[in-house]
């Protein structure tokens, strides 16, 4: 039995030439632009760099107050750092308490759903859901903490922080933005403009 080979058909292990097989989203398209990924929109220009977010926000607010098309701006945080602030020690009792609070909210929600369709005492149904949810939440919270084996005996909150915030605008409106920015009093701090 002979098979015809189609030189434009996709062939596994063959680079170049041919087309890729279609997937669930259809046929993949060749990358556009310079081939370094998807295009992100029109080119942008940095009109100022600020040490904190409120200063960058004040600039965009000033532009908005002066009828600048702020939908063509962005605040870009650079040099991001993940900061995890430790809030306190986590014991099994505290884990059970946190679990009870979460379970109580879930039980309240379920109790409200069942209470809507109850003909009799709907308040009792809501309270029963609240109590049962709190008990099961406490049990699951304590068991989950005990199963970690003491590897994470603290609670924390994570946040991303940037060392600098740049305000960027589309290149074709950059001059207009710079003119408006020149009128803004930044409390003695001139924005650091990029060249």
mmCIF file of C-alpha atoms in Angstrom:
data_model
loop_
_atom_site.group_PDB
_atom_site.id
_atom_site.type_symbol
_atom_site.label_atom_id
_atom_site.label_comp_id
_atom_site.label_asym_id
_atom_site.label_seq_id
_atom_site.Cartn_x
_atom_site.Cartn_y
_atom_site.Cartn_z
ATOM 1 C CA UNK A 1 0.000 0.000 0.000
ATOM 2 C CA UNK A 2 1.408 3.379 -0.948
ATOM 3 C CA UNK A 3 0.535 6.699 0.630
ATOM 4 C CA UNK A 4 0.847 10.071 -0.907
ATOM 5 C CA UNK A 5 2.871 12.576 1.012
ATOM 6 C CA UNK A 6 1.544 16.070 1.167
ATOM 7 C CA UNK A 7 4.490 18.457 1.614
ATOM 8 C CA UNK A 8 2.318 21.183 3.110
ATOM 9 C CA UNK A 9 0.767 18.917 5.758
ATOM 10 C CA UNK A 10 1.998 18.896 9.314
ATOM 11 C CA UNK A 11 4.450 16.157 10.164
ATOM 12 C CA UNK A 12 5.611 15.391 13.695
ATOM 13 C CA UNK A 13 9.300 16.042 14.283
ATOM 14 C CA UNK A 14 9.702 18.123 11.130
ATOM 15 C CA UNK A 15 10.614 21.744 11.692
ATOM 16 C CA UNK A 16 9.737 24.461 9.223
ATOM 17 C CA UNK A 17 7.318 24.127 6.347
ATOM 18 C CA UNK A 18 3.957 22.540 6.701
ATOM 19 C CA UNK A 19 1.128 23.695 8.887
ATOM 20 C CA UNK A 20 0.221 22.805 12.420
ATOM 21 C CA UNK A 21 -2.785 20.606 13.048
ATOM 22 C CA UNK A 22 -5.887 22.350 14.259
ATOM 23 C CA UNK A 23 -6.597 22.174 17.960
ATOM 24 C CA UNK A 24 -9.666 22.896 20.071
ATOM 25 C CA UNK A 25 -9.357 26.614 19.297
ATOM 26 C CA UNK A 26 -8.977 26.135 15.543
ATOM 27 C CA UNK A 27 -5.853 26.525 13.476
ATOM 28 C CA UNK A 28 -3.058 28.411 15.239
ATOM 29 C CA UNK A 29 -1.930 31.610 13.558
ATOM 30 C CA UNK A 30 1.668 32.568 12.975
ATOM 31 C CA UNK A 31 2.999 35.143 15.443
ATOM 32 C CA UNK A 32 2.578 38.717 14.277
ATOM 33 C CA UNK A 33 5.006 41.561 14.719
ATOM 34 C CA UNK A 34 8.620 40.736 15.483
ATOM 35 C CA UNK A 35 7.876 37.196 16.715
ATOM 36 C CA UNK A 36 8.614 38.005 20.354
ATOM 37 C CA UNK A 37 5.090 37.412 21.613
ATOM 38 C CA UNK A 38 1.698 38.991 21.284
ATOM 39 C CA UNK A 39 1.450 42.658 20.520
ATOM 40 C CA UNK A 40 0.440 44.667 23.560
ATOM 41 C CA UNK A 41 -1.103 47.649 21.834
ATOM 42 C CA UNK A 42 0.183 50.987 20.651
ATOM 43 C CA UNK A 43 3.657 52.154 21.706
ATOM 44 C CA UNK A 44 3.820 53.985 25.017
ATOM 45 C CA UNK A 45 6.040 56.674 26.525
ATOM 46 C CA UNK A 46 6.881 57.104 30.213
ATOM 47 C CA UNK A 47 5.992 60.646 31.283
ATOM 48 C CA UNK A 48 7.058 60.299 34.902
ATOM 49 C CA UNK A 49 8.389 57.893 37.511
ATOM 50 C CA UNK A 50 7.392 58.173 41.166
ATOM 51 C CA UNK A 51 8.561 56.525 44.390
ATOM 52 C CA UNK A 52 5.050 55.748 45.627
ATOM 53 C CA UNK A 53 1.656 54.872 44.206
ATOM 54 C CA UNK A 54 -0.262 57.921 45.547
ATOM 55 C CA UNK A 55 2.022 60.271 43.576
ATOM 56 C CA UNK A 56 1.444 58.326 40.351
ATOM 57 C CA UNK A 57 -2.284 58.228 41.073
ATOM 58 C CA UNK A 58 -2.292 62.005 41.630
ATOM 59 C CA UNK A 59 -0.728 62.513 38.178
ATOM 60 C CA UNK A 60 -3.386 60.390 36.445
ATOM 61 C CA UNK A 61 -6.104 62.157 38.437
ATOM 62 C CA UNK A 62 -4.702 65.543 37.334
ATOM 63 C CA UNK A 63 -4.756 64.364 33.716
ATOM 64 C CA UNK A 64 -8.383 63.215 34.134
ATOM 65 C CA UNK A 65 -9.387 66.555 35.674
ATOM 66 C CA UNK A 66 -7.992 68.324 32.601
ATOM 67 C CA UNK A 67 -9.973 66.196 30.138
ATOM 68 C CA UNK A 68 -7.002 64.094 29.046
ATOM 69 C CA UNK A 69 -8.045 60.696 27.623
ATOM 70 C CA UNK A 70 -6.923 58.711 30.680
ATOM 71 C CA UNK A 71 -7.993 55.435 29.080
ATOM 72 C CA UNK A 72 -4.726 55.803 27.173
ATOM 73 C CA UNK A 73 -2.582 55.840 30.343
ATOM 74 C CA UNK A 74 -1.226 53.173 32.658
ATOM 75 C CA UNK A 75 0.487 53.051 36.039
ATOM 76 C CA UNK A 76 3.249 50.465 35.891
ATOM 77 C CA UNK A 77 4.922 49.199 39.054
ATOM 78 C CA UNK A 78 8.538 48.122 38.494
ATOM 79 C CA UNK A 79 10.966 46.037 40.548
ATOM 80 C CA UNK A 80 8.180 44.142 42.292
ATOM 81 C CA UNK A 81 8.844 42.539 45.650
ATOM 82 C CA UNK A 82 6.637 40.012 47.419
ATOM 83 C CA UNK A 83 6.342 40.920 51.103
ATOM 84 C CA UNK A 84 4.807 38.432 53.519
ATOM 85 C CA UNK A 85 3.972 40.098 56.827
ATOM 86 C CA UNK A 86 3.695 37.657 59.727
ATOM 87 C CA UNK A 87 0.564 38.459 61.727
ATOM 88 C CA UNK A 88 0.969 36.047 64.604
ATOM 89 C CA UNK A 89 1.462 32.521 65.865
ATOM 90 C CA UNK A 90 -1.021 29.877 64.716
ATOM 91 C CA UNK A 91 -1.981 27.228 67.247
ATOM 92 C CA UNK A 92 -4.472 24.418 66.806
ATOM 93 C CA UNK A 93 -6.975 26.329 68.940
ATOM 94 C CA UNK A 94 -6.591 29.459 66.810
ATOM 95 C CA UNK A 95 -6.894 27.404 63.611
ATOM 96 C CA UNK A 96 -10.112 25.913 65.024
ATOM 97 C CA UNK A 97 -11.399 29.406 65.840
ATOM 98 C CA UNK A 98 -10.658 30.680 62.325
ATOM 99 C CA UNK A 99 -12.275 27.543 60.883
ATOM 100 C CA UNK A 100 -15.329 28.103 63.071
ATOM 101 C CA UNK A 101 -15.703 31.638 61.748
ATOM 102 C CA UNK A 102 -15.437 30.500 58.135
ATOM 103 C CA UNK A 103 -17.795 27.591 58.764
ATOM 104 C CA UNK A 104 -20.293 29.881 60.476
ATOM 105 C CA UNK A 105 -20.473 32.105 57.393
ATOM 106 C CA UNK A 106 -20.965 29.084 55.148
ATOM 107 C CA UNK A 107 -23.563 27.629 57.526
ATOM 108 C CA UNK A 108 -25.378 30.973 57.620
ATOM 109 C CA UNK A 109 -25.499 30.981 53.823
ATOM 110 C CA UNK A 110 -26.860 27.418 53.682
ATOM 111 C CA UNK A 111 -29.318 28.221 56.484
ATOM 112 C CA UNK A 112 -30.591 31.239 54.548
ATOM 113 C CA UNK A 113 -31.073 29.104 51.433
ATOM 114 C CA UNK A 114 -33.032 26.475 53.347
ATOM 115 C CA UNK A 115 -34.841 29.147 55.381
ATOM 116 C CA UNK A 116 -36.296 30.669 52.219
ATOM 117 C CA UNK A 117 -38.155 27.447 51.468
ATOM 118 C CA UNK A 118 -39.164 26.640 55.042
ATOM 119 C CA UNK A 119 -42.844 26.959 55.906
ATOM 120 C CA UNK A 120 -42.368 26.794 59.676
ATOM 121 C CA UNK A 121 -39.790 28.491 61.867
ATOM 122 C CA UNK A 122 -37.230 29.788 59.378
ATOM 123 C CA UNK A 123 -35.140 31.510 62.091
ATOM 124 C CA UNK A 124 -34.437 28.111 63.682
ATOM 125 C CA UNK A 125 -33.243 26.772 60.315
ATOM 126 C CA UNK A 126 -30.869 29.716 59.892
ATOM 127 C CA UNK A 127 -29.497 29.339 63.439
ATOM 128 C CA UNK A 128 -29.084 25.585 62.996
ATOM 129 C CA UNK A 129 -27.114 26.175 59.788
ATOM 130 C CA UNK A 130 -24.943 28.737 61.574
ATOM 131 C CA UNK A 131 -24.176 26.450 64.535
ATOM 132 C CA UNK A 132 -23.571 23.326 62.443
ATOM 133 C CA UNK A 133 -21.341 25.293 60.056
ATOM 134 C CA UNK A 134 -19.308 26.702 62.937
ATOM 135 C CA UNK A 135 -18.834 23.258 64.519
ATOM 136 C CA UNK A 136 -17.741 21.595 61.282
ATOM 137 C CA UNK A 137 -15.524 24.568 60.409
ATOM 138 C CA UNK A 138 -13.788 24.302 63.786
ATOM 139 C CA UNK A 139 -13.213 20.576 63.326
ATOM 140 C CA UNK A 140 -11.843 20.973 59.791
ATOM 141 C CA UNK A 141 -9.656 23.954 60.824
ATOM 142 C CA UNK A 142 -8.118 22.048 63.736
ATOM 143 C CA UNK A 143 -7.572 18.870 61.707
ATOM 144 C CA UNK A 144 -6.041 20.784 58.780
ATOM 145 C CA UNK A 145 -3.609 22.573 61.102
ATOM 146 C CA UNK A 146 -2.680 19.353 62.908
ATOM 147 C CA UNK A 147 -1.967 17.648 59.570
ATOM 148 C CA UNK A 148 0.700 20.251 58.662
ATOM 149 C CA UNK A 149 2.903 18.842 61.404
ATOM 150 C CA UNK A 150 3.960 22.271 62.648
ATOM 151 C CA UNK A 151 5.517 23.339 59.354
ATOM 152 C CA UNK A 152 3.533 26.583 59.175
ATOM 153 C CA UNK A 153 2.699 27.711 62.689
ATOM 154 C CA UNK A 154 2.011 31.333 61.804
ATOM 155 C CA UNK A 155 -0.529 33.444 59.961
ATOM 156 C CA UNK A 156 0.534 36.000 57.405
ATOM 157 C CA UNK A 157 -0.637 38.412 54.741
ATOM 158 C CA UNK A 158 1.141 38.722 51.403
ATOM 159 C CA UNK A 159 1.396 41.847 49.295
ATOM 160 C CA UNK A 160 3.261 42.988 46.194
ATOM 161 C CA UNK A 161 5.260 46.198 46.469
ATOM 162 C CA UNK A 162 6.970 48.117 43.699
ATOM 163 C CA UNK A 163 10.085 50.234 44.170
ATOM 164 C CA UNK A 164 8.915 52.696 41.534
ATOM 165 C CA UNK A 165 5.675 53.569 39.722
ATOM 166 C CA UNK A 166 5.868 54.812 36.140
ATOM 167 C CA UNK A 167 3.023 56.657 34.443
ATOM 168 C CA UNK A 168 2.913 55.769 30.764
ATOM 169 C CA UNK A 169 0.776 57.198 27.978
ATOM 170 C CA UNK A 170 0.356 56.281 24.344
ATOM 171 C CA UNK A 171 3.066 57.896 22.234
ATOM 172 C CA UNK A 172 0.739 60.027 20.103
ATOM 173 C CA UNK A 173 -0.644 61.906 23.162
ATOM 174 C CA UNK A 174 2.605 62.101 25.154
ATOM 175 C CA UNK A 175 3.233 65.792 24.387
ATOM 176 C CA UNK A 176 -0.253 66.748 25.569
ATOM 177 C CA UNK A 177 0.277 64.768 28.794
ATOM 178 C CA UNK A 178 3.665 66.405 29.429
ATOM 179 C CA UNK A 179 2.149 69.870 28.994
ATOM 180 C CA UNK A 180 -0.591 69.083 31.511
ATOM 181 C CA UNK A 181 1.934 67.501 33.870
ATOM 182 C CA UNK A 182 4.071 70.659 33.827
ATOM 183 C CA UNK A 183 1.152 72.509 35.492
ATOM 184 C CA UNK A 184 0.867 70.011 38.351
ATOM 185 C CA UNK A 185 2.501 70.992 41.645
ATOM 186 C CA UNK A 186 4.015 67.837 43.100
ATOM 187 C CA UNK A 187 4.983 69.418 46.409
ATOM 188 C CA UNK A 188 8.543 70.257 45.395
ATOM 189 C CA UNK A 189 9.170 66.944 43.616
ATOM 190 C CA UNK A 190 9.461 67.101 39.864
ATOM 191 C CA UNK A 191 8.628 63.876 38.082
ATOM 192 C CA UNK A 192 11.548 61.897 36.754
ATOM 193 C CA UNK A 193 10.961 61.801 33.027
ATOM 194 C CA UNK A 194 12.335 59.053 30.885
ATOM 195 C CA UNK A 195 14.254 59.871 27.774
#
